[in-house]
Coordinates of C-alpha atoms (C1' of nucleotides) in Angstrom, one line a residue:
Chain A
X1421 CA 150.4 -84.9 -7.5
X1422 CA 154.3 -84.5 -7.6
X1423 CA 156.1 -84.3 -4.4
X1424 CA 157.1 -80.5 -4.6
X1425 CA 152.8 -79.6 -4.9
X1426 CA 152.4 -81.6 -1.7
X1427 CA 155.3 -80.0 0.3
X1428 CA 153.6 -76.8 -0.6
X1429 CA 150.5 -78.3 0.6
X1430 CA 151.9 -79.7 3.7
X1431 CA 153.2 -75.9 4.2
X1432 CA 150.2 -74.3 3.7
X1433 CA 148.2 -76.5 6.7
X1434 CA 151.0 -75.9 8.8
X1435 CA 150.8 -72.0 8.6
X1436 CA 147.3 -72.5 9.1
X1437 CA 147.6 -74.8 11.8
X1438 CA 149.8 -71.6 13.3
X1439 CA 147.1 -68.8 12.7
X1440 CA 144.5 -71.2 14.1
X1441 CA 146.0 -71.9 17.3
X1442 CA 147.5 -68.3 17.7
X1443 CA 143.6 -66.8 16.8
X1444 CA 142.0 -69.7 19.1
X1445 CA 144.3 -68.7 22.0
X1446 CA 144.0 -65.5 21.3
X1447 CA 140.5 -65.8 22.0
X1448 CA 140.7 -67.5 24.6
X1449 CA 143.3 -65.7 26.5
X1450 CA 140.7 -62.0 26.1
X1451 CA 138.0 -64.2 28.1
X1452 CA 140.3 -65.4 30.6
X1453 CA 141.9 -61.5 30.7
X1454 CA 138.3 -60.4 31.3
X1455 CA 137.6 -62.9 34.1
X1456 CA 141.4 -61.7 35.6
X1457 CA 141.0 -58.0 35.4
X1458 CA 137.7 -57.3 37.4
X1459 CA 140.3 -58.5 40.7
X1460 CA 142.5 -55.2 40.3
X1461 CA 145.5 -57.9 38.5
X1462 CA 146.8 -58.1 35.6
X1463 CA 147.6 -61.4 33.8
X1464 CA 151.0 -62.1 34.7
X1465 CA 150.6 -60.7 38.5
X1466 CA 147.9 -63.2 38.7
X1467 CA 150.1 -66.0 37.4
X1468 CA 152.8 -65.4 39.5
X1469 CA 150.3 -65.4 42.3
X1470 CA 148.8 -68.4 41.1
X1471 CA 152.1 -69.9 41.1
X1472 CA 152.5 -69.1 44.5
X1473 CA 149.4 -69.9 45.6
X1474 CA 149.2 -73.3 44.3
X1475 CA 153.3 -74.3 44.4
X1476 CA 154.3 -72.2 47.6
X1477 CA 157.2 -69.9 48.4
X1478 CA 159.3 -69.5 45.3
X1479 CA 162.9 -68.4 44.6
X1480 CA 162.3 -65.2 42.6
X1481 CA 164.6 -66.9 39.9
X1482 CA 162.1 -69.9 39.8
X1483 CA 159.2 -67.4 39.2
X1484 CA 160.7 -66.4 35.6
X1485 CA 161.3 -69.5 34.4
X1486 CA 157.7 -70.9 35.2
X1487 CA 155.8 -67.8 34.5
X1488 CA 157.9 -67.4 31.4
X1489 CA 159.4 -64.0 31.6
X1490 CA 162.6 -62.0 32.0
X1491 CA 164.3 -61.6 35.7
X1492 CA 164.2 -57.8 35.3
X1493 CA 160.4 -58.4 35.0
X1494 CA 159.7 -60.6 37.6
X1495 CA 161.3 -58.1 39.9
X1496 CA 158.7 -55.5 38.7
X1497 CA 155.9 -57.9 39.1
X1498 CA 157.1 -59.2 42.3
X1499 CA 157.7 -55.6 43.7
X1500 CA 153.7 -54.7 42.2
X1501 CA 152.5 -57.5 44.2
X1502 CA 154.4 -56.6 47.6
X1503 CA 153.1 -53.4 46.9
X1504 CA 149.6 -54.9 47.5
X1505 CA 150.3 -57.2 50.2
X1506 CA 149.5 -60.0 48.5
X1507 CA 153.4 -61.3 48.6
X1508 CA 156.5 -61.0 50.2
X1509 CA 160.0 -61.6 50.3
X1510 CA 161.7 -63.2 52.0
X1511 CA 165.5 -64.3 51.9
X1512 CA 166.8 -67.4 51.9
X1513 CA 168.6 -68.6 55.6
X1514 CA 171.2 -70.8 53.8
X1515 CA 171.6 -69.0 50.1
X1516 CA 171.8 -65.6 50.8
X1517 CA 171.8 -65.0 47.0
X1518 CA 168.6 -66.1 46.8
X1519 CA 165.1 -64.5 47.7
X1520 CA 161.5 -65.9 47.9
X1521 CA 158.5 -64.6 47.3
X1522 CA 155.8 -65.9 49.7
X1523 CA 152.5 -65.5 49.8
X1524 CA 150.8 -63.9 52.6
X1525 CA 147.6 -64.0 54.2
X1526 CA 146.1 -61.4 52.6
X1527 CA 147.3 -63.2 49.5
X1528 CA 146.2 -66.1 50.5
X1529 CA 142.4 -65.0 51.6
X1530 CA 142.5 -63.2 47.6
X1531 CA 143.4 -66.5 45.7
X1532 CA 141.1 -68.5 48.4
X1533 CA 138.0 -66.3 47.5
X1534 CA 139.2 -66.2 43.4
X1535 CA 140.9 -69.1 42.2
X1536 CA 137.6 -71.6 42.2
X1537 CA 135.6 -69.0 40.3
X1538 CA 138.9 -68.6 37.9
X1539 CA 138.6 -72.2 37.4
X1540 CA 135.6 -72.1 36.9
X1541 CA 135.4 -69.1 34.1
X1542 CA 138.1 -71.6 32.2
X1543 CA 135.8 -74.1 32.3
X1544 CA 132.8 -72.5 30.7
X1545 CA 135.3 -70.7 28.5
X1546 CA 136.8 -74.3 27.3
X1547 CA 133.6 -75.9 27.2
X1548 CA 133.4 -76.4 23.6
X1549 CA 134.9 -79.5 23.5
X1550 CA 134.0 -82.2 25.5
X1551 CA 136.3 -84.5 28.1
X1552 CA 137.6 -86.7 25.1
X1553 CA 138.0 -83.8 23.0
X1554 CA 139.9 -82.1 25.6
X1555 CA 141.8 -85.3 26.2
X1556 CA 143.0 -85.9 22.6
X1557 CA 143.7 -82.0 22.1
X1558 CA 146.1 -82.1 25.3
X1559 CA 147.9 -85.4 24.1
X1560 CA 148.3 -83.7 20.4
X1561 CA 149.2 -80.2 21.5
X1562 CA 152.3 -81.8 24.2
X1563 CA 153.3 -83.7 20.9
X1564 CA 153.6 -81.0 19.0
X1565 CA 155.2 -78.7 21.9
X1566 CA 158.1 -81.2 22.4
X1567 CA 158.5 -81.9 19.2
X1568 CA 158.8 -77.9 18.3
X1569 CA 161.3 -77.4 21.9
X1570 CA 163.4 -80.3 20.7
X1571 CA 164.4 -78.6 17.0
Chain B
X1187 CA 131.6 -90.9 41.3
X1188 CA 129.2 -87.8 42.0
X1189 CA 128.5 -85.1 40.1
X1190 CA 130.4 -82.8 41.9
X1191 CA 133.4 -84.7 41.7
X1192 CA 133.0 -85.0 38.1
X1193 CA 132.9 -81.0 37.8
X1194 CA 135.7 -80.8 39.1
X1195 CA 137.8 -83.1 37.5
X1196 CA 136.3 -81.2 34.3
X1197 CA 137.3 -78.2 35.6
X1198 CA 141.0 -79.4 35.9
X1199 CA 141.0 -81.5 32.6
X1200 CA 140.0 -77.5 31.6
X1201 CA 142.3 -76.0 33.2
X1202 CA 145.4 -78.1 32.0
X1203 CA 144.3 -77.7 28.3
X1204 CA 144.6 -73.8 29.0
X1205 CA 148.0 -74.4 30.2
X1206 CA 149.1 -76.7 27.4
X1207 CA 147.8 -74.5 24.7
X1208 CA 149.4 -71.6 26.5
X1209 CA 152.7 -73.6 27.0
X1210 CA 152.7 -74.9 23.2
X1211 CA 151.9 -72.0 21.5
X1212 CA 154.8 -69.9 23.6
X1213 CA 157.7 -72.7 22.7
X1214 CA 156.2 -72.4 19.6
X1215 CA 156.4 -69.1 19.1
X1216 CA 159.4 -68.7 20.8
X1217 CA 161.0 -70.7 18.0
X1218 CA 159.0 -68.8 14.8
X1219 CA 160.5 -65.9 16.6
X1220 CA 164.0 -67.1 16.4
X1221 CA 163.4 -66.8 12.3
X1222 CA 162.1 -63.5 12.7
X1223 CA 164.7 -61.9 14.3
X1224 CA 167.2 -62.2 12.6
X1225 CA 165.2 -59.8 9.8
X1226 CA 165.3 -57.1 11.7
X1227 CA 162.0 -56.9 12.3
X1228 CA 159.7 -57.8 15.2
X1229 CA 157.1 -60.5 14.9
X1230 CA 154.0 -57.5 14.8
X1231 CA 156.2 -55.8 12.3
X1232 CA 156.5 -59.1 10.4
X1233 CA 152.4 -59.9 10.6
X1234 CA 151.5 -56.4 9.6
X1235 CA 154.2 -56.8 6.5
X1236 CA 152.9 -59.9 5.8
X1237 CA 149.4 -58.9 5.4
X1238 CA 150.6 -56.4 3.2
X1239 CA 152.2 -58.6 1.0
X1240 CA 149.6 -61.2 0.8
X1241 CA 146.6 -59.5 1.1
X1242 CA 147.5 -56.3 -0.8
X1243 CA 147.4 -52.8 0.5
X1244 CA 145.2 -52.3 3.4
X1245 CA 143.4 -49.2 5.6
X1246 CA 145.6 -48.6 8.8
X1247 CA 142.2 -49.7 10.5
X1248 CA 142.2 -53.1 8.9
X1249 CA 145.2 -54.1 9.7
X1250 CA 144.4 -53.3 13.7
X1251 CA 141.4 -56.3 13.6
X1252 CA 143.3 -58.6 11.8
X1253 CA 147.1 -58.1 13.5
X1254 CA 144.5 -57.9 16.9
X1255 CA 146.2 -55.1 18.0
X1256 CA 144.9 -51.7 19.5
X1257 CA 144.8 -48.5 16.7
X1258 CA 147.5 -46.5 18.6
X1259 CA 150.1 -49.3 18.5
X1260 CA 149.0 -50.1 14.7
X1261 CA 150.4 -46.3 14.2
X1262 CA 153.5 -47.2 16.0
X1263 CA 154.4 -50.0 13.9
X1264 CA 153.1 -48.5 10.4
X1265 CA 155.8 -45.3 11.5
X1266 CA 158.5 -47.9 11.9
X1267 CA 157.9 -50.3 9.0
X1268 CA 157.2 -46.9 6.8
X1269 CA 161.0 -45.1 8.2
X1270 CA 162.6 -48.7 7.6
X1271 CA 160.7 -48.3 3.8
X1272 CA 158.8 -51.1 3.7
X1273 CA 155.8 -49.6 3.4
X1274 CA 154.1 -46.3 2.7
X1275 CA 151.0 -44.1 3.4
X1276 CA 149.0 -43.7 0.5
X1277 CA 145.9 -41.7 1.1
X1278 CA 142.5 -43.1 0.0
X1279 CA 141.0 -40.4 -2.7
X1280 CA 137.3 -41.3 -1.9
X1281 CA 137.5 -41.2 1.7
X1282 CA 139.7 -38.7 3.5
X1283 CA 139.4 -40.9 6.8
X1284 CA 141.3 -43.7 5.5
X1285 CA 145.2 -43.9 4.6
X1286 CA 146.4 -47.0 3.2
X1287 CA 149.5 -48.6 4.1
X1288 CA 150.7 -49.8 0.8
X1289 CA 153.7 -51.8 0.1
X1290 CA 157.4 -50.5 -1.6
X1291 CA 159.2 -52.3 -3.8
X1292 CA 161.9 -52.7 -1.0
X1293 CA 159.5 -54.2 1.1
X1294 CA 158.0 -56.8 -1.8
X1295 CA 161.8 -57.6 -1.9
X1296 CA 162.3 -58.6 1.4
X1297 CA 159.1 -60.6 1.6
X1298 CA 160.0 -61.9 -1.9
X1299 CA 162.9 -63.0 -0.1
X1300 CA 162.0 -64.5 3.7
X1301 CA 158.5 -65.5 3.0
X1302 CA 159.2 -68.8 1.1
X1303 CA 161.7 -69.2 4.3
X1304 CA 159.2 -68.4 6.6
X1305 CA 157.3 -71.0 5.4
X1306 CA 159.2 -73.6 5.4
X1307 CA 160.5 -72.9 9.2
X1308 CA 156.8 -73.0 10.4
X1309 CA 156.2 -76.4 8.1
X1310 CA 159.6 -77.6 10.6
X1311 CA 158.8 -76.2 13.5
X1312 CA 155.1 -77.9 13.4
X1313 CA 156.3 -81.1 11.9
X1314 CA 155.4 -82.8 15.1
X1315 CA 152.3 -83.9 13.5
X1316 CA 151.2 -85.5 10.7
X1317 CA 149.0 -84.3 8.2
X1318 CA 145.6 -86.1 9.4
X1319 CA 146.3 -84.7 12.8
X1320 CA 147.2 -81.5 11.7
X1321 CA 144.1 -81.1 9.9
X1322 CA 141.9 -82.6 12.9
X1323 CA 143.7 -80.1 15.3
X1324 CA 142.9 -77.1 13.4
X1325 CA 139.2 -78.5 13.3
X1326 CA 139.0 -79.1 17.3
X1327 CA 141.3 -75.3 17.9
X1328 CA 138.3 -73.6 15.8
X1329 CA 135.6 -75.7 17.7
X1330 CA 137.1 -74.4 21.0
X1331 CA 137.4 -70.8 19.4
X1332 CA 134.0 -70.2 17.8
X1333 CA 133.0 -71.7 21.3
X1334 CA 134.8 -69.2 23.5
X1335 CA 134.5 -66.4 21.2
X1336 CA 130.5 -66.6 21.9
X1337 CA 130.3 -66.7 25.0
Chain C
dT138 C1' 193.5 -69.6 49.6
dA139 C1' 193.0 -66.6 45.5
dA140 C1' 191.0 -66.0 41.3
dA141 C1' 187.8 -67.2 38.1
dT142 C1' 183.4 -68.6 37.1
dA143 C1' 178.5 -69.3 38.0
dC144 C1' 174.4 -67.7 39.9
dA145 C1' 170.4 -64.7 41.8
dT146 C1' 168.6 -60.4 42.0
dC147 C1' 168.1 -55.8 40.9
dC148 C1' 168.7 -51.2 38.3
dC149 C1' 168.2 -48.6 34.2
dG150 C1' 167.0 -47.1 29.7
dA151 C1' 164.6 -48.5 25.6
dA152 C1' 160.9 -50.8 23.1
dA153 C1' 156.2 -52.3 22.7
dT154 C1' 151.5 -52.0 23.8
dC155 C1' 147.5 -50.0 25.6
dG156 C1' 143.5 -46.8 26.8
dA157 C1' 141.5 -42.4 26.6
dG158 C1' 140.7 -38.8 24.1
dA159 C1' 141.6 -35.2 20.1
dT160 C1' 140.9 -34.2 15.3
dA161 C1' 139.2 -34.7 10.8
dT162 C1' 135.9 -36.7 7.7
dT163 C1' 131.8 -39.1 6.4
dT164 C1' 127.1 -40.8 7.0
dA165 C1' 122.6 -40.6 9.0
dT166 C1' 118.7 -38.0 10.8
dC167 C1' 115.5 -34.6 11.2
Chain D
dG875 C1' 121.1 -28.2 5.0
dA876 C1' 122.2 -28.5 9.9
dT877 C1' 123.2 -31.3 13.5
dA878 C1' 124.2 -35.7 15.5
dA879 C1' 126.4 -40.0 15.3
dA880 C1' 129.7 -43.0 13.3
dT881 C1' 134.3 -43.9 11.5
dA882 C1' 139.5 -43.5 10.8
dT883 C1' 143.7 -42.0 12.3
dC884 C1' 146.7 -40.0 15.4
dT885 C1' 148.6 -38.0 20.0
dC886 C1' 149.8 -38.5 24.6
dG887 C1' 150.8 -40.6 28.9
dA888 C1' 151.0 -44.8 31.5
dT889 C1' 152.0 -49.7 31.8
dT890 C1' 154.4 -53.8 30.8
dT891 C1' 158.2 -56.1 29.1
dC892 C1' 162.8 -56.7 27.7
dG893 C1' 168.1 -56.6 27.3
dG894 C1' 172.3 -55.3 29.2
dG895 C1' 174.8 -54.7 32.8
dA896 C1' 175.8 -53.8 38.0
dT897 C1' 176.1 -55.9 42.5
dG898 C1' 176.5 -59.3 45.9
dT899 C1' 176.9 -64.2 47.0
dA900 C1' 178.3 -69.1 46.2
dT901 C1' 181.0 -72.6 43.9
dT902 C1' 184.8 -74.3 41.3
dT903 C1' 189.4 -74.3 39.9
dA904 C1' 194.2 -73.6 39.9

DNA sequence: TAAATACATCCCGAAATCGAGATATTTATC
DNA sequence: GATAAATATCTCGATTTCGGGATGTATTTA
């Protein structure tokens, strides 16, 4: 086999390394979405909750660039969620540029009650691997995240 | 250690793989997206192309379960790929139901064009891992897929 | 200190996606 | 053959997300 069949080769089973883990997460994520929707939240209000939950009060800024979205729609997600009581904000004593979004105790009792079973759900949703498996898959995936950040 | 304990350290080893795959796939995408954009069109209109291209012409429903998106957006995008005349409706003459979106010649063009490109940026992009592990990852991603789809 | 720059949040309009249901056609059932 | 059920596409309104820019605040620079 010359070298110019095998780069073809080589880019073959990387596009189908990148429709397998887009379908696998795909699947993945509509189970999680299922678990997530029942509590009246949508995904991304639920991860900024979680965020909250789990991290405490963050700067509204922060919240983007961990949740992974765009400021204008952090303020939409942040306003939902004060809209339900779950958060509020509050601003910043010394930066008065900045705001945070803090959980409150309503938010608190939610994520209290919901979090373990969420945890749970991804479990039994990720149980078809086992701890090793898991293990490996985590080490591989983080190699192959860095590597495609650091292009 | 007891069982419980054990559970939960499962349950976290769980929940960080969910966050990793989530993670990797979105810098990965992020950077696939980077190609994309640049063409003018958006990554859905790019998929639906591209099964187009590669798979020949296809029923407007067909293209929703293999894109994985709902039948009003496939609509959306077929009207914009079809105004930009990269595809066209084609009715089917045995069933009235079904239109096809079927490629132009402008549209073969283009894909004559990026695809190769596309190609090779993906085979980049995922060049984090060798071919063994590539091929070992796709194995474990459709483990965990068939798995979750089951449920 | 004044001006320029950087930063954090928010507003607005546009784009993308969805869900529910309308319409048209085909297939199945009696 | 008539009616019911299934299928395919589309319409419409609502939701979510984004990009660009406005505003107010802090920091740096000249």
């Amino acid at each position: 086999m010359n070298d110019q069949t095998k780069l073809q080769q080589e880019e073959e089973l990387s596009l189908k390394l990148f429709i397998v883990l887009t379908r696998t997460l795909d699947a993945i994520e509509k189970r999680v979405l299922e678990d997530i929707k029942c509590l009246g939240l949508n995904p991304t209000e639920f991860a900024v909750l979680e965020l909250i939950y789990n991290k405490g009060d963050q700067p509204i800024q922060k919240i983007g660039e961990k949740v992974l979205i765009a400021s204008s729609s952090i303020t939409y997600v942040v306003d939902k969620l004060e809209k339900k009581n779950f958060i509020m904000r509050k601003p910043c004593p010394t930066d008065r540029r900045i705001t945070f979004a803090a959980i409150t105790s309503e938010g608190k009792d939610l994520m209290d009650d919901i979090f373990p079973k969420h945890k749970m759900a991804i479990q039994q949703i990720l149980a078809g691997l086992d701890t090793n498996e898991k293990e490996t898959m985590i080490q591989q995936l983080k190699k192959l995240g860095y590597y495609a950040k650091g292009i």
